[in-house]
PDB file of C-alpha atoms in Angstrom:
ATOM      1  CA  MET T  26     -49.346  35.683  25.749  1.00  0.00           C
ATOM      2  CA  SER T  27     -48.510  32.677  23.645  1.00  0.00           C
ATOM      3  CA  LYS T  28     -47.340  33.179  19.832  1.00  0.00           C
ATOM      4  CA  VAL T  29     -50.053  32.124  17.316  1.00  0.00           C
ATOM      5  CA  ALA T  30     -49.627  29.839  14.466  1.00  0.00           C
ATOM      6  CA  VAL T  31     -51.771  29.690  11.309  1.00  0.00           C
ATOM      7  CA  VAL T  32     -52.546  26.399   9.834  1.00  0.00           C
ATOM      8  CA  THR T  33     -54.592  25.945   6.482  1.00  0.00           C
ATOM      9  CA  ASP T  34     -54.996  23.452   3.856  1.00  0.00           C
ATOM     10  CA  SER T  35     -53.394  22.933   0.333  1.00  0.00           C
ATOM     11  CA  THR T  36     -56.807  24.273  -1.547  1.00  0.00           C
ATOM     12  CA  ALA T  37     -55.464  27.687  -0.482  1.00  0.00           C
ATOM     13  CA  TYR T  38     -52.521  27.442  -2.760  1.00  0.00           C
ATOM     14  CA  LEU T  39     -50.429  29.901  -1.060  1.00  0.00           C
ATOM     15  CA  PRO T  40     -46.937  30.807  -2.902  1.00  0.00           C
ATOM     16  CA  GLU T  41     -44.279  29.005  -0.976  1.00  0.00           C
ATOM     17  CA  GLU T  42     -42.381  32.402  -0.208  1.00  0.00           C
ATOM     18  CA  THR T  43     -45.648  33.766   1.400  1.00  0.00           C
ATOM     19  CA  VAL T  44     -45.809  30.348   3.271  1.00  0.00           C
ATOM     20  CA  SER T  45     -42.093  30.749   4.432  1.00  0.00           C
ATOM     21  CA  ALA T  46     -42.474  34.374   5.398  1.00  0.00           C
ATOM     22  CA  TYR T  47     -45.263  34.212   7.630  1.00  0.00           C
ATOM     23  CA  GLY T  48     -44.798  30.723   9.166  1.00  0.00           C
ATOM     24  CA  ILE T  49     -48.015  29.245   7.788  1.00  0.00           C
ATOM     25  CA  THR T  50     -48.380  25.497   7.935  1.00  0.00           C
ATOM     26  CA  VAL T  51     -50.169  23.836   5.061  1.00  0.00           C
ATOM     27  CA  VAL T  52     -51.930  20.480   5.388  1.00  0.00           C
ATOM     28  CA  PRO T  53     -52.262  18.694   2.146  1.00  0.00           C
ATOM     29  CA  LEU T  54     -55.586  17.108   0.643  1.00  0.00           C
ATOM     30  CA  VAL T  55     -55.024  14.126  -1.351  1.00  0.00           C
ATOM     31  CA  VAL T  56     -55.441  13.277  -4.877  1.00  0.00           C
ATOM     32  CA  ILE T  57     -56.208   9.550  -5.823  1.00  0.00           C
ATOM     33  CA  TRP T  58     -55.167   8.359  -9.400  1.00  0.00           C
ATOM     34  CA  GLY T  59     -55.720   4.900 -10.078  1.00  0.00           C
ATOM     35  CA  GLU T  60     -53.190   3.122  -7.632  1.00  0.00           C
ATOM     36  CA  GLU T  61     -51.414   6.451  -6.550  1.00  0.00           C
ATOM     37  CA  THR T  62     -52.298   8.523  -3.663  1.00  0.00           C
ATOM     38  CA  LEU T  63     -50.714  11.911  -4.282  1.00  0.00           C
ATOM     39  CA  LEU T  64     -50.458  14.546  -1.546  1.00  0.00           C
ATOM     40  CA  ASP T  65     -51.813  17.923  -3.167  1.00  0.00           C
ATOM     41  CA  ASN T  66     -49.007  20.257  -4.299  1.00  0.00           C
ATOM     42  CA  ILE T  67     -46.479  18.019  -2.908  1.00  0.00           C
ATOM     43  CA  ASP T  68     -46.199  14.959  -4.601  1.00  0.00           C
ATOM     44  CA  ILE T  69     -48.248  16.548  -7.737  1.00  0.00           C
ATOM     45  CA  THR T  70     -48.068  20.291  -9.004  1.00  0.00           C
ATOM     46  CA  PRO T  71     -50.959  22.169 -10.737  1.00  0.00           C
ATOM     47  CA  GLU T  72     -48.724  22.265 -13.943  1.00  0.00           C
ATOM     48  CA  LYS T  73     -47.908  18.673 -13.969  1.00  0.00           C
ATOM     49  CA  PHE T  74     -51.481  17.820 -12.674  1.00  0.00           C
ATOM     50  CA  TYR T  75     -53.262  19.450 -15.731  1.00  0.00           C
ATOM     51  CA  GLN T  76     -50.676  17.881 -18.224  1.00  0.00           C
ATOM     52  CA  ARG T  77     -51.669  14.530 -17.015  1.00  0.00           C
ATOM     53  CA  LEU T  78     -55.460  15.316 -16.839  1.00  0.00           C
ATOM     54  CA  SER T  79     -55.436  16.083 -20.422  1.00  0.00           C
ATOM     55  CA  MET T  80     -53.985  12.685 -21.389  1.00  0.00           C
ATOM     56  CA  ALA T  81     -55.616  10.748 -18.844  1.00  0.00           C
ATOM     57  CA  GLU T  82     -57.784   7.620 -19.516  1.00  0.00           C
ATOM     58  CA  VAL T  83     -58.238   7.079 -15.776  1.00  0.00           C
ATOM     59  CA  MET T  84     -59.717  10.121 -14.157  1.00  0.00           C
ATOM     60  CA  PRO T  85     -58.573  11.321 -10.563  1.00  0.00           C
ATOM     61  CA  SER T  86     -60.656  11.540  -7.320  1.00  0.00           C
ATOM     62  CA  THR T  87     -59.840  13.299  -4.006  1.00  0.00           C
ATOM     63  CA  SER T  88     -59.811  12.725  -0.285  1.00  0.00           C
ATOM     64  CA  GLN T  89     -59.655  15.260   2.621  1.00  0.00           C
ATOM     65  CA  ALA T  90     -56.670  16.029   4.698  1.00  0.00           C
ATOM     66  CA  THR T  91     -56.224  13.068   7.082  1.00  0.00           C
ATOM     67  CA  ILE T  92     -56.624  13.379  10.724  1.00  0.00           C
ATOM     68  CA  GLN T  93     -53.153  12.255  11.445  1.00  0.00           C
ATOM     69  CA  ALA T  94     -51.605  14.904   9.220  1.00  0.00           C
ATOM     70  CA  PHE T  95     -53.572  17.547  11.419  1.00  0.00           C
ATOM     71  CA  ALA T  96     -52.606  15.900  14.577  1.00  0.00           C
ATOM     72  CA  ASN T  97     -48.998  15.909  13.848  1.00  0.00           C
ATOM     73  CA  VAL T  98     -48.989  19.588  13.023  1.00  0.00           C
ATOM     74  CA  PHE T  99     -50.989  20.560  15.986  1.00  0.00           C
ATOM     75  CA  GLN T 100     -48.572  18.450  18.435  1.00  0.00           C
ATOM     76  CA  LYS T 101     -45.491  19.828  17.052  1.00  0.00           C
ATOM     77  CA  LEU T 102     -46.771  23.702  17.002  1.00  0.00           C
ATOM     78  CA  HIS T 103     -47.957  22.924  20.639  1.00  0.00           C
ATOM     79  CA  THR T 104     -44.766  21.527  21.759  1.00  0.00           C
ATOM     80  CA  GLU T 105     -43.147  25.027  20.195  1.00  0.00           C
ATOM     81  CA  GLY T 106     -45.382  27.039  22.168  1.00  0.00           C
ATOM     82  CA  PHE T 107     -47.794  28.253  19.973  1.00  0.00           C
ATOM     83  CA  ASP T 108     -51.723  28.856  20.089  1.00  0.00           C
ATOM     84  CA  ILE T 109     -52.979  27.593  16.663  1.00  0.00           C
ATOM     85  CA  LEU T 110     -55.759  28.762  14.281  1.00  0.00           C
ATOM     86  CA  THR T 111     -56.828  26.630  11.894  1.00  0.00           C
ATOM     87  CA  VAL T 112     -58.722  27.936   8.811  1.00  0.00           C
ATOM     88  CA  VAL T 113     -59.721  25.372   6.283  1.00  0.00           C
ATOM     89  CA  LEU T 114     -62.024  25.034   2.937  1.00  0.00           C
ATOM     90  CA  SER T 115     -65.732  24.863   3.272  1.00  0.00           C
ATOM     91  CA  SER T 116     -67.209  21.664   5.179  1.00  0.00           C
ATOM     92  CA  ALA T 117     -69.886  21.693   2.496  1.00  0.00           C
ATOM     93  CA  LEU T 118     -67.286  20.724   0.139  1.00  0.00           C
ATOM     94  CA  SER T 119     -65.021  18.718   1.841  1.00  0.00           C
ATOM     95  CA  GLY T 120     -64.550  16.690   5.380  1.00  0.00           C
ATOM     96  CA  THR T 121     -61.155  18.341   6.173  1.00  0.00           C
ATOM     97  CA  LEU T 122     -62.605  20.395   8.859  1.00  0.00           C
ATOM     98  CA  ASP T 123     -63.871  17.248  10.368  1.00  0.00           C
ATOM     99  CA  SER T 124     -60.279  15.756  10.277  1.00  0.00           C
ATOM    100  CA  ALA T 125     -59.143  19.065  12.043  1.00  0.00           C
ATOM    101  CA  ILE T 126     -61.677  18.518  14.856  1.00  0.00           C
ATOM    102  CA  GLN T 127     -60.803  14.769  15.551  1.00  0.00           C
ATOM    103  CA  ALA T 128     -57.412  15.952  15.620  1.00  0.00           C
ATOM    104  CA  LYS T 129     -57.847  18.573  18.013  1.00  0.00           C
ATOM    105  CA  LYS T 130     -58.960  15.914  20.550  1.00  0.00           C
ATOM    106  CA  MET T 131     -55.822  14.059  20.140  1.00  0.00           C
ATOM    107  CA  VAL T 132     -53.892  17.034  21.469  1.00  0.00           C
ATOM    108  CA  PRO T 133     -56.166  18.038  24.147  1.00  0.00           C
ATOM    109  CA  ASP T 134     -53.871  20.674  25.915  1.00  0.00           C
ATOM    110  CA  ALA T 135     -53.212  22.624  22.853  1.00  0.00           C
ATOM    111  CA  ASN T 136     -55.187  25.741  22.520  1.00  0.00           C
ATOM    112  CA  ILE T 137     -56.778  25.590  18.971  1.00  0.00           C
ATOM    113  CA  ALA T 138     -59.305  27.345  17.232  1.00  0.00           C
ATOM    114  CA  LEU T 139     -61.026  26.085  14.076  1.00  0.00           C
ATOM    115  CA  VAL T 140     -62.552  28.091  11.518  1.00  0.00           C
ATOM    116  CA  ASP T 141     -64.887  27.057   8.418  1.00  0.00           C
ATOM    117  CA  SER T 142     -63.773  29.544   5.781  1.00  0.00           C
ATOM    118  CA  GLN T 143     -67.051  28.530   3.959  1.00  0.00           C
ATOM    119  CA  TYR T 144     -64.800  28.909   0.955  1.00  0.00           C
ATOM    120  CA  THR T 145     -61.596  27.817  -0.997  1.00  0.00           C
ATOM    121  CA  SER T 146     -58.810  28.785  -3.145  1.00  0.00           C
ATOM    122  CA  LEU T 147     -58.243  32.769  -3.144  1.00  0.00           C
ATOM    123  CA  PRO T 148     -60.519  33.756  -0.457  1.00  0.00           C
ATOM    124  CA  LEU T 149     -59.300  31.000   1.878  1.00  0.00           C
ATOM    125  CA  ALA T 150     -55.549  31.888   0.998  1.00  0.00           C
ATOM    126  CA  TYR T 151     -56.466  35.513   2.136  1.00  0.00           C
ATOM    127  CA  MET T 152     -58.216  34.471   5.265  1.00  0.00           C
ATOM    128  CA  ALA T 153     -54.850  32.569   6.297  1.00  0.00           C
ATOM    129  CA  LEU T 154     -52.831  35.191   5.140  1.00  0.00           C
ATOM    130  CA  ALA T 155     -54.631  38.062   7.045  1.00  0.00           C
ATOM    131  CA  ALA T 156     -54.377  36.060  10.095  1.00  0.00           C
ATOM    132  CA  ALA T 157     -50.811  35.314   9.767  1.00  0.00           C
ATOM    133  CA  ARG T 158     -49.911  38.711   9.283  1.00  0.00           C
ATOM    134  CA  ALA T 159     -51.811  39.720  12.388  1.00  0.00           C
ATOM    135  CA  ALA T 160     -50.011  36.966  14.258  1.00  0.00           C
ATOM    136  CA  LYS T 161     -46.641  38.150  13.112  1.00  0.00           C
ATOM    137  CA  ARG T 162     -47.506  41.735  14.503  1.00  0.00           C
ATOM    138  CA  GLY T 163     -48.287  40.009  17.859  1.00  0.00           C
ATOM    139  CA  ALA T 164     -52.270  39.859  17.858  1.00  0.00           C
ATOM    140  CA  THR T 165     -53.697  37.053  20.096  1.00  0.00           C
ATOM    141  CA  LEU T 166     -55.802  33.885  18.878  1.00  0.00           C
ATOM    142  CA  GLU T 167     -59.044  35.433  19.597  1.00  0.00           C
ATOM    143  CA  GLU T 168     -57.812  38.583  17.520  1.00  0.00           C
ATOM    144  CA  CYS T 169     -56.648  36.491  14.587  1.00  0.00           C
ATOM    145  CA  THR T 170     -59.838  34.482  14.598  1.00  0.00           C
ATOM    146  CA  LYS T 171     -62.019  37.648  14.457  1.00  0.00           C
ATOM    147  CA  ILE T 172     -59.963  38.797  11.310  1.00  0.00           C
ATOM    148  CA  VAL T 173     -60.334  35.839   9.499  1.00  0.00           C
ATOM    149  CA  GLU T 174     -64.148  35.860  10.291  1.00  0.00           C
ATOM    150  CA  SER T 175     -64.158  39.536   9.016  1.00  0.00           C
ATOM    151  CA  VAL T 176     -62.546  38.678   5.759  1.00  0.00           C
ATOM    152  CA  ARG T 177     -64.907  35.825   5.516  1.00  0.00           C
ATOM    153  CA  GLU T 178     -68.038  37.983   5.760  1.00  0.00           C
ATOM    154  CA  HIS T 179     -66.609  40.411   3.125  1.00  0.00           C
ATOM    155  CA  THR T 180     -65.389  38.144   0.365  1.00  0.00           C
ATOM    156  CA  GLN T 181     -66.739  36.217  -2.652  1.00  0.00           C
ATOM    157  CA  VAL T 182     -65.480  34.524  -5.679  1.00  0.00           C
ATOM    158  CA  PHE T 183     -67.281  34.048  -9.023  1.00  0.00           C
ATOM    159  CA  PHE T 184     -66.021  31.268 -11.283  1.00  0.00           C
ATOM    160  CA  ALA T 185     -66.542  30.353 -14.929  1.00  0.00           C
ATOM    161  CA  VAL T 186     -66.160  26.449 -15.928  1.00  0.00           C
ATOM    162  CA  ASP T 187     -65.843  25.134 -19.450  1.00  0.00           C
ATOM    163  CA  THR T 188     -68.163  22.118 -18.212  1.00  0.00           C
ATOM    164  CA  LEU T 189     -70.044  20.849 -15.335  1.00  0.00           C
ATOM    165  CA  GLU T 190     -68.739  17.423 -15.977  1.00  0.00           C
ATOM    166  CA  PHE T 191     -66.037  17.560 -13.346  1.00  0.00           C
ATOM    167  CA  LEU T 192     -68.103  19.193 -10.609  1.00  0.00           C
ATOM    168  CA  HIS T 193     -70.970  16.437 -11.344  1.00  0.00           C
ATOM    169  CA  ARG T 194     -68.639  13.583 -11.435  1.00  0.00           C
ATOM    170  CA  GLY T 195     -67.197  14.717  -7.776  1.00  0.00           C
ATOM    171  CA  GLY T 196     -70.492  15.324  -6.241  1.00  0.00           C
ATOM    172  CA  ARG T 197     -69.764  18.898  -5.419  1.00  0.00           C
ATOM    173  CA  ILE T 198     -72.119  20.392  -8.116  1.00  0.00           C
ATOM    174  CA  GLY T 199     -74.536  21.752  -5.424  1.00  0.00           C
ATOM    175  CA  GLY T 200     -77.290  24.144  -7.015  1.00  0.00           C
ATOM    176  CA  ALA T 201     -75.190  24.250 -10.180  1.00  0.00           C
ATOM    177  CA  SER T 202     -77.133  20.697 -11.333  1.00  0.00           C
ATOM    178  CA  ARG T 203     -79.876  22.794 -12.804  1.00  0.00           C
ATOM    179  CA  PHE T 204     -77.344  23.755 -15.521  1.00  0.00           C
ATOM    180  CA  LEU T 205     -76.505  19.869 -16.331  1.00  0.00           C
ATOM    181  CA  GLY T 206     -77.608  19.308 -19.895  1.00  0.00           C
ATOM    182  CA  THR T 207     -76.482  22.908 -21.074  1.00  0.00           C
ATOM    183  CA  ALA T 208     -76.023  23.368 -24.576  1.00  0.00           C
ATOM    184  CA  LEU T 209     -72.592  22.935 -25.819  1.00  0.00           C
ATOM    185  CA  GLY T 210     -70.498  25.905 -25.694  1.00  0.00           C
ATOM    186  CA  LEU T 211     -72.647  27.721 -22.851  1.00  0.00           C
ATOM    187  CA  LYS T 212     -70.127  28.504 -19.891  1.00  0.00           C
ATOM    188  CA  PRO T 213     -71.875  28.312 -16.408  1.00  0.00           C
ATOM    189  CA  ILE T 214     -70.869  31.120 -14.087  1.00  0.00           C
ATOM    190  CA  LEU T 215     -70.892  29.792 -10.518  1.00  0.00           C
ATOM    191  CA  TYR T 216     -70.075  30.897  -7.117  1.00  0.00           C
ATOM    192  CA  LEU T 217     -70.082  30.001  -3.282  1.00  0.00           C
ATOM    193  CA  ASP T 218     -73.081  30.417  -0.936  1.00  0.00           C
ATOM    194  CA  ASP T 219     -73.027  29.087   2.488  1.00  0.00           C
ATOM    195  CA  GLY T 220     -69.911  27.294   1.295  1.00  0.00           C
ATOM    196  CA  LYS T 221     -71.874  25.402  -1.414  1.00  0.00           C
ATOM    197  CA  VAL T 222     -71.345  25.567  -5.263  1.00  0.00           C
ATOM    198  CA  GLU T 223     -74.594  27.494  -6.797  1.00  0.00           C
ATOM    199  CA  ALA T 224     -75.327  28.526 -10.154  1.00  0.00           C
ATOM    200  CA  LEU T 225     -75.900  32.235 -11.049  1.00  0.00           C
ATOM    201  CA  GLU T 226     -76.057  32.188 -14.843  1.00  0.00           C
ATOM    202  CA  LYS T 227     -74.770  30.751 -18.089  1.00  0.00           C
ATOM    203  CA  VAL T 228     -73.249  32.893 -21.268  1.00  0.00           C
ATOM    204  CA  ARG T 229     -72.507  32.048 -24.707  1.00  0.00           C
ATOM    205  CA  THR T 230     -68.402  32.259 -24.728  1.00  0.00           C
ATOM    206  CA  SER T 231     -65.594  32.245 -22.929  1.00  0.00           C
ATOM    207  CA  LYS T 232     -64.560  35.781 -23.629  1.00  0.00           C
ATOM    208  CA  ARG T 233     -68.142  36.929 -22.397  1.00  0.00           C
ATOM    209  CA  ALA T 234     -67.915  34.696 -19.190  1.00  0.00           C
ATOM    210  CA  HIS T 235     -64.634  36.453 -18.345  1.00  0.00           C
ATOM    211  CA  SER T 236     -65.996  39.696 -19.057  1.00  0.00           C
ATOM    212  CA  ARG T 237     -69.022  38.728 -16.991  1.00  0.00           C
ATOM    213  CA  LEU T 238     -67.024  37.760 -13.803  1.00  0.00           C
ATOM    214  CA  VAL T 239     -65.470  41.251 -13.750  1.00  0.00           C
ATOM    215  CA  GLU T 240     -68.868  42.718 -13.727  1.00  0.00           C
ATOM    216  CA  LEU T 241     -70.149  40.426 -11.096  1.00  0.00           C
ATOM    217  CA  VAL T 242     -66.854  41.572  -9.018  1.00  0.00           C
ATOM    218  CA  SER T 243     -67.477  45.276  -9.823  1.00  0.00           C
ATOM    219  CA  GLU T 244     -71.332  44.824  -8.489  1.00  0.00           C
ATOM    220  CA  GLY T 245     -69.964  42.799  -5.393  1.00  0.00           C
ATOM    221  CA  VAL T 246     -67.562  45.742  -4.257  1.00  0.00           C
ATOM    222  CA  ASP T 247     -69.892  48.501  -5.064  1.00  0.00           C
ATOM    223  CA  GLY T 248     -69.910  50.838  -1.968  1.00  0.00           C
ATOM    224  CA  ASN T 249     -67.946  48.417   0.145  1.00  0.00           C
ATOM    225  CA  ALA T 250     -64.667  50.494   0.415  1.00  0.00           C
ATOM    226  CA  PRO T 251     -61.909  49.681   0.482  1.00  0.00           C
ATOM    227  CA  ILE T 252     -61.443  47.139  -1.902  1.00  0.00           C
ATOM    228  CA  ASN T 253     -58.842  45.079  -0.074  1.00  0.00           C
ATOM    229  CA  PHE T 254     -58.045  42.263  -2.298  1.00  0.00           C
ATOM    230  CA  VAL T 255     -58.932  41.071  -5.758  1.00  0.00           C
ATOM    231  CA  GLY T 256     -57.305  37.982  -7.277  1.00  0.00           C
ATOM    232  CA  VAL T 257     -57.522  35.608 -10.159  1.00  0.00           C
ATOM    233  CA  VAL T 258     -57.235  32.114 -10.102  1.00  0.00           C
ATOM    234  CA  HIS T 259     -57.299  29.595 -13.060  1.00  0.00           C
ATOM    235  CA  ALA T 260     -56.674  25.815 -14.028  1.00  0.00           C
ATOM    236  CA  ALA T 261     -54.326  25.659 -16.635  1.00  0.00           C
ATOM    237  CA  SER T 262     -55.090  29.067 -18.250  1.00  0.00           C
ATOM    238  CA  GLU T 263     -52.432  31.307 -16.945  1.00  0.00           C
ATOM    239  CA  GLU T 264     -52.094  33.609 -20.173  1.00  0.00           C
ATOM    240  CA  THR T 265     -56.124  34.228 -19.650  1.00  0.00           C
ATOM    241  CA  ALA T 266     -55.734  34.702 -16.245  1.00  0.00           C
ATOM    242  CA  THR T 267     -52.801  37.057 -16.342  1.00  0.00           C
ATOM    243  CA  LYS T 268     -54.761  39.501 -18.945  1.00  0.00           C
ATOM    244  CA  LEU T 269     -57.634  39.302 -16.554  1.00  0.00           C
ATOM    245  CA  LEU T 270     -55.440  40.134 -13.502  1.00  0.00           C
ATOM    246  CA  LYS T 271     -54.267  43.508 -15.499  1.00  0.00           C
ATOM    247  CA  VAL T 272     -58.039  44.187 -16.193  1.00  0.00           C
ATOM    248  CA  VAL T 273     -58.889  44.107 -12.614  1.00  0.00           C
ATOM    249  CA  ALA T 274     -56.082  45.856 -11.441  1.00  0.00           C
ATOM    250  CA  GLY T 275     -57.013  48.656 -13.590  1.00  0.00           C
ATOM    251  CA  GLU T 276     -60.647  48.443 -12.905  1.00  0.00           C
ATOM    252  CA  PHE T 277     -60.705  48.249  -9.008  1.00  0.00           C
ATOM    253  CA  ASN T 278     -57.154  49.434  -7.953  1.00  0.00           C
ATOM    254  CA  PRO T 279     -57.390  47.034  -4.866  1.00  0.00           C
ATOM    255  CA  ASN T 280     -54.779  47.031  -2.082  1.00  0.00           C
ATOM    256  CA  GLU T 281     -53.534  43.652  -2.790  1.00  0.00           C
ATOM    257  CA  LEU T 282     -53.787  41.598  -6.060  1.00  0.00           C
ATOM    258  CA  MET T 283     -52.700  37.990  -6.462  1.00  0.00           C
ATOM    259  CA  LEU T 284     -52.622  35.407  -9.044  1.00  0.00           C
ATOM    260  CA  ALA T 285     -52.923  31.932  -8.466  1.00  0.00           C
ATOM    261  CA  SER T 286     -53.385  28.334  -9.891  1.00  0.00           C
ATOM    262  CA  LEU T 287     -56.295  25.811  -8.483  1.00  0.00           C
ATOM    263  CA  SER T 288     -54.616  23.264  -6.635  1.00  0.00           C
ATOM    264  CA  PRO T 289     -54.821  19.742  -8.102  1.00  0.00           C
ATOM    265  CA  VAL T 290     -57.508  18.799  -5.824  1.00  0.00           C
ATOM    266  CA  LEU T 291     -59.597  21.634  -6.790  1.00  0.00           C
ATOM    267  CA  GLY T 292     -58.768  21.095 -10.488  1.00  0.00           C
ATOM    268  CA  THR T 293     -60.153  17.642 -10.177  1.00  0.00           C
ATOM    269  CA  HIS T 294     -63.780  18.967  -9.596  1.00  0.00           C
ATOM    270  CA  THR T 295     -63.603  22.039 -11.620  1.00  0.00           C
ATOM    271  CA  GLY T 296     -61.421  20.970 -14.643  1.00  0.00           C
ATOM    272  CA  PRO T 297     -59.141  22.894 -16.979  1.00  0.00           C
ATOM    273  CA  GLY T 298     -59.973  26.102 -18.252  1.00  0.00           C
ATOM    274  CA  THR T 299     -61.562  27.524 -15.081  1.00  0.00           C
ATOM    275  CA  ILE T 300     -61.188  31.118 -14.346  1.00  0.00           C
ATOM    276  CA  GLY T 301     -62.381  32.791 -11.181  1.00  0.00           C
ATOM    277  CA  ILE T 302     -62.084  36.166  -9.842  1.00  0.00           C
ATOM    278  CA  ALA T 303     -62.176  36.765  -5.923  1.00  0.00           C
ATOM    279  CA  TYR T 304     -62.639  39.968  -3.871  1.00  0.00           C
ATOM    280  CA  VAL T 305     -62.303  41.168  -0.354  1.00  0.00           C
ATOM    281  CA  ALA T 306     -64.033  44.627   0.206  1.00  0.00           C
ATOM    282  CA  GLY T 307     -65.014  46.610   3.141  1.00  0.00           C
ATOM    283  CA  VAL T 308     -62.654  45.187   5.798  1.00  0.00           C
ATOM    284  CA  ASP T 309     -61.205  47.652   7.959  1.00  0.00           C
ATOM    285  CA  PRO T 310     -57.555  48.266   6.675  1.00  0.00           C
ATOM    286  CA  ASP T 311     -55.904  48.318   9.983  1.00  0.00           C
ATOM    287  CA  LEU T 312     -56.737  44.523  10.347  1.00  0.00           C
ATOM    288  CA  LEU T 313     -54.805  43.693   7.146  1.00  0.00           C
ATOM    289  CA  GLN T 314     -51.590  45.219   7.492  1.00  0.00           C
ATOM    290  CA  ASN T 315     -48.658  43.657   5.802  1.00  0.00           C
TER     291      ASN T 315
END
């Protein structure tokens, strides 16, 4: 039986110590800023990205992870004797899955499973982490893939943005387009549905938006025991996110908690001030052992 290696992309923004501990390979997406091409989380970190964004006259754009980047990873892992599980951000938001599909054809002898997470950020991170933990316990490629699919069926993320300008400019606005022209100060609350950004509602203040995120998670996890995971993600709003993490820890008592930044690629599309709360609930805990 072959060992399984897990590959994901940089929008998952897993902590480096987690990536190292579980042997996860992260393929970077790309931030394009004027004449510069920057690898997400490698050439530019979230902290530096948001500092630069606050003063920028030229706005950044993004590009999917490259075919060659995936091909190089696949070839290396195959040579080392691994089966490969690749789980990446929603194909509705990025062409990164297409890059992985093309790269798979370049390493025809490798045993590679490709999964569209239909999410990004924390839900994607938790799928990759759950699979990597299972792989470390000796699970097969098929078993690891089923774990990812189970997490995908039991997750959601709700997020509040300060403005829809960034999503609109980047073409990722989806159903949230109906909130364009929203009165100044109103905060849109969004979520992902079938991999696309959709609008849920809008509230009057950031404080109310963050409270509403907690309420939405409460509604989502209701009746779905156990609460496997809750995480808070932010774009240049660490203090607010840390406070919210304490709130959700007390409110839901999940098996796992995580605080994360939005990667530069995602921050390009959401803008600073974004706060999100993700959860996974109702997955058999035996599948998610540390």
